[in-house]
Short mmCIF file of C-alpha atoms in Angstrom, two decimals:
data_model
loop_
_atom_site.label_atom_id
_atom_site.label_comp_id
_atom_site.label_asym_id
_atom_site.label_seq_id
_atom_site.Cartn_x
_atom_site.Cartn_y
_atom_site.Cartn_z
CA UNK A 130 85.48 85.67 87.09
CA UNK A 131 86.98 88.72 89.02
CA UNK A 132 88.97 88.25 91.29
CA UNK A 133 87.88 91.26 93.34
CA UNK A 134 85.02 90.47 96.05
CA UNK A 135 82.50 92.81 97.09
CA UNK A 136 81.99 93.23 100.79
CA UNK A 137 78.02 91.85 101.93
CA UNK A 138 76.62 92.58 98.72
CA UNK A 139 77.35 96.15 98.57
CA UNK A 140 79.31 96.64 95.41
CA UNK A 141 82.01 97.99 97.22
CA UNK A 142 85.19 95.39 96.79
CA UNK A 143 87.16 94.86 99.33
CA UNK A 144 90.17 96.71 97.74
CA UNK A 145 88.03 100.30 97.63
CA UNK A 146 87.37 99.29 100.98
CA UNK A 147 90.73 99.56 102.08
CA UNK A 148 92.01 102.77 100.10
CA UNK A 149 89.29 104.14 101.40
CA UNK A 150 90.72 102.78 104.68
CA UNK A 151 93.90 104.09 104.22
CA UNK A 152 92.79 107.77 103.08
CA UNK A 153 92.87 109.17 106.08
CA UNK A 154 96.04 109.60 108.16
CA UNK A 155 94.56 108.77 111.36
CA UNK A 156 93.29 105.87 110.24
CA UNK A 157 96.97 104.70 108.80
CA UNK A 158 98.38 105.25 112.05
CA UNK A 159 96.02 102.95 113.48
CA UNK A 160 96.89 100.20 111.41
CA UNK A 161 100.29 100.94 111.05
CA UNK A 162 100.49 100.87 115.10
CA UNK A 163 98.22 97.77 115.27
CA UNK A 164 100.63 95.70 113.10
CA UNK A 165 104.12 97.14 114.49
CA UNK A 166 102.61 96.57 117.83
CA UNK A 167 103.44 92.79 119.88
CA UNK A 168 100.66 90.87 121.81
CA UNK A 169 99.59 92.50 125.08
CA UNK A 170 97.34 91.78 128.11
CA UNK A 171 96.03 88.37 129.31
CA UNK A 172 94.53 87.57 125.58
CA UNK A 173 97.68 88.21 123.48
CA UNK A 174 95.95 90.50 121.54
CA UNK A 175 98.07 93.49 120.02
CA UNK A 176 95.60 96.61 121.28
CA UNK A 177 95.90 100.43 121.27
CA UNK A 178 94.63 102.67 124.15
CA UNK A 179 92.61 105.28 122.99
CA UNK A 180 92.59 107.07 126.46
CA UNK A 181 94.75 110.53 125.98
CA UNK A 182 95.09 110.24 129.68
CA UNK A 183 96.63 107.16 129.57
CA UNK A 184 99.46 107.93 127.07
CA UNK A 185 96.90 106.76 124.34
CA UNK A 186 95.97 107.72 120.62
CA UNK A 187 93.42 110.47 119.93
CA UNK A 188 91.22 109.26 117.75
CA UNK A 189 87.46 111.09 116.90
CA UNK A 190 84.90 107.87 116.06
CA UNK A 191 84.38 108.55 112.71
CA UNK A 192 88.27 107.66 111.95
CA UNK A 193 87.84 104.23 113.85
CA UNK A 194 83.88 103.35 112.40
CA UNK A 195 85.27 102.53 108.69
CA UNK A 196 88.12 100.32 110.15
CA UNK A 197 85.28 98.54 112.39
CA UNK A 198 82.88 98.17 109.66
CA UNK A 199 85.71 96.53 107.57
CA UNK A 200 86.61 94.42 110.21
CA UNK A 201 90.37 95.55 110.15
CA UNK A 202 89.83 96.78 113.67
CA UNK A 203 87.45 95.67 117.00
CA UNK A 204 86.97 98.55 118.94
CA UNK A 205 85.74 98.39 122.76
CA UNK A 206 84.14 101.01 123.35
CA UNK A 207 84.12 100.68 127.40
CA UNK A 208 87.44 99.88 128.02
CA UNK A 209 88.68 102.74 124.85
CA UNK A 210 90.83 100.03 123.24
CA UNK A 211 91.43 98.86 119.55
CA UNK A 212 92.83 95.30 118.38
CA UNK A 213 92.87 93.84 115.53
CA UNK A 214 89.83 93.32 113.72
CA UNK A 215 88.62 89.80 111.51
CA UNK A 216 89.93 91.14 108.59
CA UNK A 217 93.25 92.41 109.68
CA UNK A 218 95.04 90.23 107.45
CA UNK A 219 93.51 91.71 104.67
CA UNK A 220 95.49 94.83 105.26
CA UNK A 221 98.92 93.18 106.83
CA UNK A 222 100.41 93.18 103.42
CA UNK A 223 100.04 96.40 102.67
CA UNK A 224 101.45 97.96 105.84
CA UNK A 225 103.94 95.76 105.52
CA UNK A 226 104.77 97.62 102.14
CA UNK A 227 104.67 101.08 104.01
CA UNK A 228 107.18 99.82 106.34
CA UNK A 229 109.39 98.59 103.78
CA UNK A 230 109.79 101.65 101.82
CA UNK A 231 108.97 103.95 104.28
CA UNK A 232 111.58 105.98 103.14
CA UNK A 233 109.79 106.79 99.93
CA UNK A 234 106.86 107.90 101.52
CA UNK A 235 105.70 111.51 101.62
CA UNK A 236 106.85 113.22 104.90
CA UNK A 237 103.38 113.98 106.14
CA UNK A 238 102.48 110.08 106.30
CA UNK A 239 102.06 109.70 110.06
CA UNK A 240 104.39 107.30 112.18
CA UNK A 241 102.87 104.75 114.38
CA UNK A 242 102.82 105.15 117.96
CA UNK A 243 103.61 102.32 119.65
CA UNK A 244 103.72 102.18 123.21
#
């Protein structure tokens, strides 16, 4: 039996999921920020502002639709916020990795922004 699980039947497993995840910088930065980030507002819930005006990330849709669809990320569209998705965990480890020997990374790997 593998031990690699395909996402809904798909034959995508969840590991191609998540490089493909993690291919884009924009879409780093969003974890990376998610899981560097502390509990906010009333819930507790670690979110990112997507509103430029407010100090927030700038972020086109298409970056944060494969992080939704993965469930690494819930993204309110109304109030322009992202938290942690379902699945978050499923990525933790690896961010946690980047962090670690973020030193060894290549120079163009975007920092978080955490506000």
């Amino acid at each position: 039996m593998t031990r690699t699980k395909t996402l809904l039947g798909t034959g995508v497993s969840q590991l191609d999921r998540l490089f493909t995840c993690l291919s884009h910088p924009n879409r780093r930065r969003i974890l990376t920020t998610l899981a560097e980030s502390g509990p906010r507002g009333e819930d507790g819930q670690a979110s990112i502002s997507l509103d430029p005006n407010d100090g927030g990330l700038e972020v086109p849709d298409g970056d944060l639709a494969p992080l939704e669809r993965a469930g690494f990320v819930s993204w309110d569209r109304r109030s322009g916020t992202v938290t942690r998705g379902p699945n978050f965990e499923t990525v933790r480890p690896f961010i946690s990795l980047v962090r670690e020997h973020r030193e060894e990374l290549p120079e163009d790997w975007p920092e978080p922004v955490v506000r």
